[in-house]
Tab-separated table of C-alpha atoms in Angstrom:
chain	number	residue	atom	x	y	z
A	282	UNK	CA	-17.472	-8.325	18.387
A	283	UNK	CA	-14.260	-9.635	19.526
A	284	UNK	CA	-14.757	-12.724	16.900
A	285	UNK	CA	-15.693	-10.350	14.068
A	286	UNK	CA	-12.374	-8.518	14.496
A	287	UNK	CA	-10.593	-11.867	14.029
A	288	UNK	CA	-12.694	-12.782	11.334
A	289	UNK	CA	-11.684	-9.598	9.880
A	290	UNK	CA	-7.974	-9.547	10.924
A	291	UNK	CA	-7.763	-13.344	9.685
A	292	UNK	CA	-9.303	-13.024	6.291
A	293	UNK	CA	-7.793	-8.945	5.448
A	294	UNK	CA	-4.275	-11.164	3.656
A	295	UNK	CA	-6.383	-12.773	1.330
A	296	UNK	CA	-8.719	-9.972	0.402
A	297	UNK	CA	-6.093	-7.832	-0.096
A	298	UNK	CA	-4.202	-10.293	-2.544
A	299	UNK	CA	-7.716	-11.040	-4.702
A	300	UNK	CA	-7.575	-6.877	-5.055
A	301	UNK	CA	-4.052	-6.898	-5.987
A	302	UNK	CA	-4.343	-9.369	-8.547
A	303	UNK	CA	-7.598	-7.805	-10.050
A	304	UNK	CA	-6.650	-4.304	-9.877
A	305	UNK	CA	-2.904	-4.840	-10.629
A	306	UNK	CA	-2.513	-2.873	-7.460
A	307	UNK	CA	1.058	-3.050	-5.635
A	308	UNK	CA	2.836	-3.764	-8.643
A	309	UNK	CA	1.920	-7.496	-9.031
A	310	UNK	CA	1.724	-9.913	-12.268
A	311	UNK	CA	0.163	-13.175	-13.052
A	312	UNK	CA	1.000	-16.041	-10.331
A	313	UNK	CA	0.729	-19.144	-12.704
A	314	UNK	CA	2.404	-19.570	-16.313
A	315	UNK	CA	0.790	-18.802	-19.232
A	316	UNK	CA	0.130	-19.394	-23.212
A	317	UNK	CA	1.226	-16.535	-24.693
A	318	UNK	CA	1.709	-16.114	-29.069
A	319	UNK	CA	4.327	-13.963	-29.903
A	320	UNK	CA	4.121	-10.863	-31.778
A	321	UNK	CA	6.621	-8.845	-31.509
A	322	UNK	CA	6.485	-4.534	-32.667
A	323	UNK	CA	9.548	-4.516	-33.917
A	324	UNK	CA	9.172	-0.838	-33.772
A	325	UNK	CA	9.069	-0.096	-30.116
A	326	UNK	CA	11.434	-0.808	-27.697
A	327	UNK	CA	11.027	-0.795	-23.757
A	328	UNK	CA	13.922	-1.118	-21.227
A	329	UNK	CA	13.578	-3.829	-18.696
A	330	UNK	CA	15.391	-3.187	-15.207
A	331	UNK	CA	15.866	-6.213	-13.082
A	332	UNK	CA	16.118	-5.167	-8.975
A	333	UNK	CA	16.902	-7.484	-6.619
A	334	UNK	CA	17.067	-7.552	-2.813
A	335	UNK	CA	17.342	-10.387	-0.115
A	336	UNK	CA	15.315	-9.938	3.011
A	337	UNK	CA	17.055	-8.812	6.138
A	338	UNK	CA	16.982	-12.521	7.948
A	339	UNK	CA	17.638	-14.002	4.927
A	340	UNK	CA	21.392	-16.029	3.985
A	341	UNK	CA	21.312	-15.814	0.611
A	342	UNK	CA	22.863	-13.615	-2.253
A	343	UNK	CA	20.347	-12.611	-5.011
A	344	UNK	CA	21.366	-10.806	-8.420
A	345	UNK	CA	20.064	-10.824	-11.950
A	346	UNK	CA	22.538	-11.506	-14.242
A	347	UNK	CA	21.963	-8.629	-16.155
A	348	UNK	CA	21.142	-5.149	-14.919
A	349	UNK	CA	18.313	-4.455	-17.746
A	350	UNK	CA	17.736	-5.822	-21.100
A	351	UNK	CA	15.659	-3.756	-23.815
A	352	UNK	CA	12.892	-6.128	-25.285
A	353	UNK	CA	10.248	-5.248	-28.219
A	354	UNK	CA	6.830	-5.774	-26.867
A	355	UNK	CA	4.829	-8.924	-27.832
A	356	UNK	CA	8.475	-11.401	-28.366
A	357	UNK	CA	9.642	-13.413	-25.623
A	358	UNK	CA	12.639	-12.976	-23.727
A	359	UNK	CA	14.708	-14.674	-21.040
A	360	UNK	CA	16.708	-13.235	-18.229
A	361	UNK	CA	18.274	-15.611	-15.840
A	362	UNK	CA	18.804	-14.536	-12.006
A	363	UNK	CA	21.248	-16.137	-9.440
A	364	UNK	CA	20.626	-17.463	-5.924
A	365	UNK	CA	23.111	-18.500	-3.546
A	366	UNK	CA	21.972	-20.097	-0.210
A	367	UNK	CA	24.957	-18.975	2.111
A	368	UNK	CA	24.332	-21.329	5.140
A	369	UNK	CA	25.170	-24.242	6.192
A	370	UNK	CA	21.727	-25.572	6.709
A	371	UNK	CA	19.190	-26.631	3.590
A	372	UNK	CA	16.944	-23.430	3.155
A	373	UNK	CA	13.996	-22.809	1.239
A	374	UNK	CA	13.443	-19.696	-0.388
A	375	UNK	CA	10.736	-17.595	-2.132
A	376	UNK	CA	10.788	-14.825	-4.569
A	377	UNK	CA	7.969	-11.996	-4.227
A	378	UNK	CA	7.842	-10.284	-7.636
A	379	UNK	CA	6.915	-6.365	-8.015
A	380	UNK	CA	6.402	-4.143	-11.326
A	381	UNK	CA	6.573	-0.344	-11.927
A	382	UNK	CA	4.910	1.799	-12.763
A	383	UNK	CA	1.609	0.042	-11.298
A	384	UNK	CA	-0.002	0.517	-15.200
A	385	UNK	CA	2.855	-1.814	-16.916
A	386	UNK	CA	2.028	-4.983	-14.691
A	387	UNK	CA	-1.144	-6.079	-16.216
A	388	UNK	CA	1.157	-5.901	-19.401
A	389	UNK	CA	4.003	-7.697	-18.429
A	390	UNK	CA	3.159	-12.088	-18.347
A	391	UNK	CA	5.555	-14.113	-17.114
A	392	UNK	CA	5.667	-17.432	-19.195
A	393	UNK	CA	7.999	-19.160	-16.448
A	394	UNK	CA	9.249	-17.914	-13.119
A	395	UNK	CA	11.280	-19.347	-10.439
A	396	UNK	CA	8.855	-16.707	-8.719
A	397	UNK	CA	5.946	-19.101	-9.172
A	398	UNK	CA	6.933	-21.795	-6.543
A	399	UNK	CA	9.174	-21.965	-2.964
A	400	UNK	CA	13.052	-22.896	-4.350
A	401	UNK	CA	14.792	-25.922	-2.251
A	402	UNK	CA	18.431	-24.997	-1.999
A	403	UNK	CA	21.077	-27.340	-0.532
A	404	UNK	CA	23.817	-25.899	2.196
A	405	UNK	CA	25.712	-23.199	0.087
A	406	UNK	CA	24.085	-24.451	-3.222
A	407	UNK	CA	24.443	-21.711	-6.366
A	408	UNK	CA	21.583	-21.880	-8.807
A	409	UNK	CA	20.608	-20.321	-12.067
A	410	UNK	CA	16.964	-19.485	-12.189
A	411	UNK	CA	15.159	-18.574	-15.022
A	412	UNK	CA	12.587	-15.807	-16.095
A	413	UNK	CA	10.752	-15.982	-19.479
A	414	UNK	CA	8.651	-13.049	-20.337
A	415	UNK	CA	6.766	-11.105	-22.992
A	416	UNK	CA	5.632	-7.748	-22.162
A	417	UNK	CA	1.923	-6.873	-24.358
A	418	UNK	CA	1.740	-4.655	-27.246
A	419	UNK	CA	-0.331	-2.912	-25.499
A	420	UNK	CA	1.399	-1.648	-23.116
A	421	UNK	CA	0.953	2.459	-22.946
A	422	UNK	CA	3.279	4.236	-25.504
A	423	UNK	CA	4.037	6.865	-22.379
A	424	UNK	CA	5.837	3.470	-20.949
A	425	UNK	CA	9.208	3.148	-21.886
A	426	UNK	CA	11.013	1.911	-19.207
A	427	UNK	CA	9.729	-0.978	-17.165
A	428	UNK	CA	11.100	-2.018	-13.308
A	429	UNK	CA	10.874	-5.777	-12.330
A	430	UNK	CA	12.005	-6.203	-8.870
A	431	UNK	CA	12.187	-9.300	-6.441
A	432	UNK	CA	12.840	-9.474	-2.876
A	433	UNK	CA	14.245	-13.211	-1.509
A	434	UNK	CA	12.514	-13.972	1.425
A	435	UNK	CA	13.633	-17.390	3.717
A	436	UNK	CA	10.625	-19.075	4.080
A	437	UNK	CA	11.239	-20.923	6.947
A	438	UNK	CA	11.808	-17.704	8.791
A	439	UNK	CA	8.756	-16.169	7.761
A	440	UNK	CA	6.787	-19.136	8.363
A	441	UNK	CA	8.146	-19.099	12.164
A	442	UNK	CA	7.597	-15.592	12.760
């Protein structure tokens, strides 16, 4: 019994994240870059907030550089975030991407993201990271304003804990 419960315990991360990505559950997108052909309705227009937040334990500053852009669905876009690594140490750092409302993530692809691997910053190093994005023509029409937000985690700390 007592192995069973590990079993469970040990394997109830990675279940969870095979639900999340088929259901779209908690908010998330794709996790690898993708092909995507543009075409854009130039008819519609959806807002795009960018949140950002650093984990408690971790030294860095986080921002997008823009609060929220408004995109057409099906043309690509860019946004560019910031990341400062305010230690003295090298640090290694990982953004965890969420969407809302839960219906608009299986709509919004991410074409590059400095989401999709762990960033190596230097001892108070500044960097630019960029997103590039296309949200589906199919997204709802009762969707008009989409949220992207990342949290900066320290993965070193996370790792140790």
């Amino acid at each position: 019994m007592t192995v069973a419960m590990f079993g469970f315990g040990f394997l109830l991360v990675p279940l969870y994240d095979v639900f999340c990505e088929i259901t779209g559950f908690a908010g998330r997108t794709n996790t690898s870059a993708a092909v995507v052909e543009e075409a854009p309705d130039l008819t519609r227009e959806v807002n795009i907030q960018f949140v950002t937040t650093v984990n408690s334990y971790a030294q860095f500053e986080f921002s997008a550089d823009a609060d929220s852009m408004v995109v057409n669905p099906g043309k690509m876009y860019y946004a560019t975030f910031t990341a400062k690594n305010r230690s003295p140490q090298d640090k290694v750092a990982q953004a965890v991407p969420s969407v809302a409302p839960n219906t608009a993530a299986e709509h919004f692809t991410k074409i590059e993201c400095f989401c999709f691997t762990s960033q190596e910053f230097a001892a108070n190093e500044e960097r630019a990271m960029p997103l590039q994005f296309i949200v589906d023509p199919d997204l709802p029409d009762y969707v008009d304003t989409i949220t992207l937000q990342y949290t900066f985690f320290d993965t070193a700390r996370v790792a140790a804990n």
